[in-house]
CSV table of C-alpha atoms in Angstrom, one decimal:
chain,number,residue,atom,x,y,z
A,1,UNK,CA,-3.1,19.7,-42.8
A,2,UNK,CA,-4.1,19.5,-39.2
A,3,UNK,CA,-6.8,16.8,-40.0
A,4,UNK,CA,-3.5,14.6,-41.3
A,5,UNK,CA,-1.4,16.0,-38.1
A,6,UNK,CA,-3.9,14.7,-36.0
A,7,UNK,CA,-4.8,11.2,-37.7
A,8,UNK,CA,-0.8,10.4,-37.7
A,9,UNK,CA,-0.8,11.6,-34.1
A,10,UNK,CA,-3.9,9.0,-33.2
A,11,UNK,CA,-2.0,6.2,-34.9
A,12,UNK,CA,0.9,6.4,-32.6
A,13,UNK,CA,-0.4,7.0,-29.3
A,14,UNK,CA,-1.4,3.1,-29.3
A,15,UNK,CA,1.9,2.6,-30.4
A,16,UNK,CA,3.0,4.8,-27.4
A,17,UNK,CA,1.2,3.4,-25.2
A,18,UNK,CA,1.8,0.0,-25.8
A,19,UNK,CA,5.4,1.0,-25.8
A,20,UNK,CA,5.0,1.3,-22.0
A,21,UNK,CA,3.9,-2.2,-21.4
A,22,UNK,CA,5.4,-5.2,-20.4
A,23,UNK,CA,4.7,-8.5,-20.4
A,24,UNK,CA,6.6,-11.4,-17.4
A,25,UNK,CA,6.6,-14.9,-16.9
A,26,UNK,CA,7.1,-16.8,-13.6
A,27,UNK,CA,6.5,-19.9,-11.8
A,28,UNK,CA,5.0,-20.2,-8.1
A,29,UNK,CA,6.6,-23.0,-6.2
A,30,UNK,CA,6.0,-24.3,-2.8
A,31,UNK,CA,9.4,-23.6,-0.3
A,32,UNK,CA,8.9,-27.4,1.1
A,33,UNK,CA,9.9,-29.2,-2.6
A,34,UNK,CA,9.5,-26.9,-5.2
A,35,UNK,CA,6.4,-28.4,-6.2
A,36,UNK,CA,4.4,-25.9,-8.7
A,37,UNK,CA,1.4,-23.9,-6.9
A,38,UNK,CA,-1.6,-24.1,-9.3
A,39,UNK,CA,-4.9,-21.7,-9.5
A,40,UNK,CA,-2.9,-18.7,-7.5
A,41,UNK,CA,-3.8,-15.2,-8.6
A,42,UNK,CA,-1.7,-13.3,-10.2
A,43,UNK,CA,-2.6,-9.0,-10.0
A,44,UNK,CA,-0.9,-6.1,-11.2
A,45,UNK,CA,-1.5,-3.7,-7.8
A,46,UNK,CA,-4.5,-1.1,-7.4
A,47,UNK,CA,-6.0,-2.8,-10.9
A,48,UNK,CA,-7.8,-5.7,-11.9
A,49,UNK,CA,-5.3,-6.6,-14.1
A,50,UNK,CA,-4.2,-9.7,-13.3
A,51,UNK,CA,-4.1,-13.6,-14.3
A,52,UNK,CA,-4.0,-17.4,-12.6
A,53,UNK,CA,-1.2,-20.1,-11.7
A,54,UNK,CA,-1.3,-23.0,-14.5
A,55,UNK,CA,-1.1,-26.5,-13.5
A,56,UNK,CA,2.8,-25.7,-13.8
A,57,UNK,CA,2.3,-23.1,-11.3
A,58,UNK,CA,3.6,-20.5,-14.3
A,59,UNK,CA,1.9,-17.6,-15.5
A,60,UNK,CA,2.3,-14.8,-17.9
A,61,UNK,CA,0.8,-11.1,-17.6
A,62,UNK,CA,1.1,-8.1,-19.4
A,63,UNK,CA,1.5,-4.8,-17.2
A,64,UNK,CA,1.1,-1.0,-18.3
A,65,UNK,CA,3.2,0.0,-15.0
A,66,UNK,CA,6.5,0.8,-14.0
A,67,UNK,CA,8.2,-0.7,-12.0
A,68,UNK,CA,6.7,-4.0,-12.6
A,69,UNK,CA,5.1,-5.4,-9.5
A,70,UNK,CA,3.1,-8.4,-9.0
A,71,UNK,CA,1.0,-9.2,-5.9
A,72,UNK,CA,-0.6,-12.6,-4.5
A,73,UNK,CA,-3.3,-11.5,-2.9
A,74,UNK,CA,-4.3,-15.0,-1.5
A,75,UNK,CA,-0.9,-15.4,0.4
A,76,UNK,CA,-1.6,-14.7,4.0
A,77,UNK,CA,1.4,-12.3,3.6
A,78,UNK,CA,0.0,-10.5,0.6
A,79,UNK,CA,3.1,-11.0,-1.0
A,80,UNK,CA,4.5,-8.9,-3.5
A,81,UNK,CA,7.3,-9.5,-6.3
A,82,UNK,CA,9.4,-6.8,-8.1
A,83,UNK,CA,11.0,-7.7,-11.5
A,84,UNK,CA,14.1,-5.7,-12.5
A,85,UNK,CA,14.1,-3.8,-16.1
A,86,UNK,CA,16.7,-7.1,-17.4
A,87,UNK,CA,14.6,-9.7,-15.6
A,88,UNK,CA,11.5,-11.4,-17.4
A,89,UNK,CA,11.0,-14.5,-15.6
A,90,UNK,CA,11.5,-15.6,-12.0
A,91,UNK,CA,10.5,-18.5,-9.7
A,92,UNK,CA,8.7,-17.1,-7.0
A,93,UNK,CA,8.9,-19.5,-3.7
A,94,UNK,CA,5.8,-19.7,-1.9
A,95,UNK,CA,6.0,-20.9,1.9
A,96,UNK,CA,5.5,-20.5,5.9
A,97,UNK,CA,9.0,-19.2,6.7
A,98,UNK,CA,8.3,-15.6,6.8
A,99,UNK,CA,12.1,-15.1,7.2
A,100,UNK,CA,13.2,-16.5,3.8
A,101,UNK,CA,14.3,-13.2,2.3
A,102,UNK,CA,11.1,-13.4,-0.6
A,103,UNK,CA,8.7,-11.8,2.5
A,104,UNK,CA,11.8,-9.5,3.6
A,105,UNK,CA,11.9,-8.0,0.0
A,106,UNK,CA,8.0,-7.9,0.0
A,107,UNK,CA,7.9,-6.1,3.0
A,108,UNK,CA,9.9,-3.7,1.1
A,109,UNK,CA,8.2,-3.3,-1.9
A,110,UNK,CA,4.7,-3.1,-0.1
A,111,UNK,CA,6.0,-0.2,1.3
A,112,UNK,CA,7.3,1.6,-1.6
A,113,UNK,CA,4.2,1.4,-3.0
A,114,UNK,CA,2.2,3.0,-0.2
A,115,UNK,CA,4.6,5.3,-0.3
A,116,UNK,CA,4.2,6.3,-3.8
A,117,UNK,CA,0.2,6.9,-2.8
A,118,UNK,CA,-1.0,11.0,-2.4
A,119,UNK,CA,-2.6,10.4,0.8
A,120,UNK,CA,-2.4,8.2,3.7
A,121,UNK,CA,-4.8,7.1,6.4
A,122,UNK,CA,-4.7,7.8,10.6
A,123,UNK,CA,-5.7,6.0,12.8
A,124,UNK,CA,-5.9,7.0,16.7
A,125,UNK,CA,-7.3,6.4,20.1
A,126,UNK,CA,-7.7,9.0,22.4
A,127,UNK,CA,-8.4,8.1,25.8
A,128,UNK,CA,-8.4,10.1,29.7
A,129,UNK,CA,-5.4,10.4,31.1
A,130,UNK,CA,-6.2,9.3,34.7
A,131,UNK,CA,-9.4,7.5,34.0
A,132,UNK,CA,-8.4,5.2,31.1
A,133,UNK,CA,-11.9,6.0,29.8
A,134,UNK,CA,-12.7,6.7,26.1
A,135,UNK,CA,-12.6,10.2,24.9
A,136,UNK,CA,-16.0,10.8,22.4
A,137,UNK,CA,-16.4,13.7,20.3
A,138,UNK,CA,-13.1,15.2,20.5
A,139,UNK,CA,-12.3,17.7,17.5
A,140,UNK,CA,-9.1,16.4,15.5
A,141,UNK,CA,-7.8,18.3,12.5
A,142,UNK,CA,-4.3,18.8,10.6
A,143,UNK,CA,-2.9,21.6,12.0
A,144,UNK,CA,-3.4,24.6,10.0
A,145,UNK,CA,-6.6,23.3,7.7
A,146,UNK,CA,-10.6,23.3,8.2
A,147,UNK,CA,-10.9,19.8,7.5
A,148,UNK,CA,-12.4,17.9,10.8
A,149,UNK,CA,-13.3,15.0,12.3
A,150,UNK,CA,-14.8,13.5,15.8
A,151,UNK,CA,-13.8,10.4,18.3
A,152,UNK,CA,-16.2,7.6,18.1
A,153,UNK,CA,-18.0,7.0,21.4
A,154,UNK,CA,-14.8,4.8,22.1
A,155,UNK,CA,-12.4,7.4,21.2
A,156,UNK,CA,-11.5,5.9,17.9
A,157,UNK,CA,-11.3,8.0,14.9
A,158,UNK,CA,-9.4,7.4,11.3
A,159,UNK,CA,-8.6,11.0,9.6
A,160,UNK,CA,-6.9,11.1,6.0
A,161,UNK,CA,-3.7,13.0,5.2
A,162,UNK,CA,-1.5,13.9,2.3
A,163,UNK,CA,1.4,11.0,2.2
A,164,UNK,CA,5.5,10.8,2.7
A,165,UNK,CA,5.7,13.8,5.5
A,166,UNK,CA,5.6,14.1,9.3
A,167,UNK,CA,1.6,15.3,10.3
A,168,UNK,CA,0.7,17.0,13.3
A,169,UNK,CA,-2.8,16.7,14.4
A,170,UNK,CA,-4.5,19.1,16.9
A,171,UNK,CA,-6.7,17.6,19.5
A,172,UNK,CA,-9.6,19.6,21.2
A,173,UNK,CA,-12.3,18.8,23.5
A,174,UNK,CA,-13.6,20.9,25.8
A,175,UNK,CA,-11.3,24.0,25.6
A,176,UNK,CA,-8.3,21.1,26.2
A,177,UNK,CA,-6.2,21.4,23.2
A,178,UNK,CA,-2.6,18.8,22.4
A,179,UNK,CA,-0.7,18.9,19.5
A,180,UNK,CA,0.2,15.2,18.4
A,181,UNK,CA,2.9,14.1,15.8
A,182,UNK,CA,2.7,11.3,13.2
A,183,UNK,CA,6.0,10.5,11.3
A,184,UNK,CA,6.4,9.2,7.9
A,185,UNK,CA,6.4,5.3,9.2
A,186,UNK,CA,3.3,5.8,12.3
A,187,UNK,CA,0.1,5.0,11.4
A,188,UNK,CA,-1.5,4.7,14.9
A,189,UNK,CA,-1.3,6.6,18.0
A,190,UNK,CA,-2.7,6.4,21.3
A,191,UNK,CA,-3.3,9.9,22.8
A,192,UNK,CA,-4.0,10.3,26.7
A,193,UNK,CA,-6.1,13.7,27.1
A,194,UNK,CA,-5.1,15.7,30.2
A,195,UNK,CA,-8.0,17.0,31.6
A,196,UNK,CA,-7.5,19.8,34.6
């Protein structure tokens, strides 16, 4: 009996799974004349799922995600497309005016999507606060963990950290110590070091 339970449940997980899938269609036009855009990639984002413009500049591709986003890697924007559960086609407008509202909803979803990530990456400079001068070898760690690393010899340094909260990193060189806060949107921060 479980041999049979478990036969019937392997012939529906592909049915399951496949389920879950989705396949679009759209078109890439230029924004000067609406002239198709051919040999563009196509990628489903974080996989190497993905397909190419036709001569049409249309393109179909089957994703296992939800939501469904597309990305054009090549566009000097990285641009990236969101199709709603009741929409299965759309003409995509490809162009320099980074203030049609096609980059303002990419902006958008780009985000949402590093957002939806477990960690996120830190970058900071820490520098003297009367000399200018790089800081090397300072100690930064999340506050409250073991986890450590050290300024570059021109005070750079890039620490990971769990995503979609405020961090506060402690800074210590020399028996110096400074608390420093990154928000949910800050990536970067320049920290002046306050020596006595």
């Amino acid at each position: 009996m479980r041999l049979l339970i478990t036969i019937f449940a392997l012939t529906l997980l592909p049915t399951i799974v496949l389920g879950q899938q989705r396949t679009i269609k759209g078109r890439l036009v230029s924004v000067d004349d609406r002239t198709p855009i051919p040999g563009w990639n196509v990628l489903e984002p974080g996989t190497k799922n993905g397909t190419v413009t036709d001569v049409n500049g249309e393109f179909t591709l089957t994703l296992n995600s939800q939501p469904t986003i597309i990305w054009f890697p090549q566009c000097f924007t990285q641009l990236y497309v969101e199709y709603e559960e009741n929409i299965d086609f759309k003409e995509i407008v490809l162009g320099t005016d980074i203030r049609d509202q096609i980059y303002k909803d990419s902006k958008k979803i780009e985000r949402k999507l590093t957002r939806a990530q477990p960690t996120r990456n830190l970058w900071g400079e820490i520098i003297h606060k009367k000399t200018k001068d790089p800081v090397d070898s300072c100690e930064i760690r999340i506050k409250g963990t073991m986890e450590v690393v050290y300024s570059n010899a021109k005070g750079g340094f890039m620490i990971t950290v769990p995503n979609n909260k405020t961090i506060q990193l402690e800074i210590n060189k020399g028996g110096l110590s400074q608390l420093v806060t990154y928000d949910v949107d800050t990536d970067f921060k320049r920290m002046k070091l306050k020596y006595k």
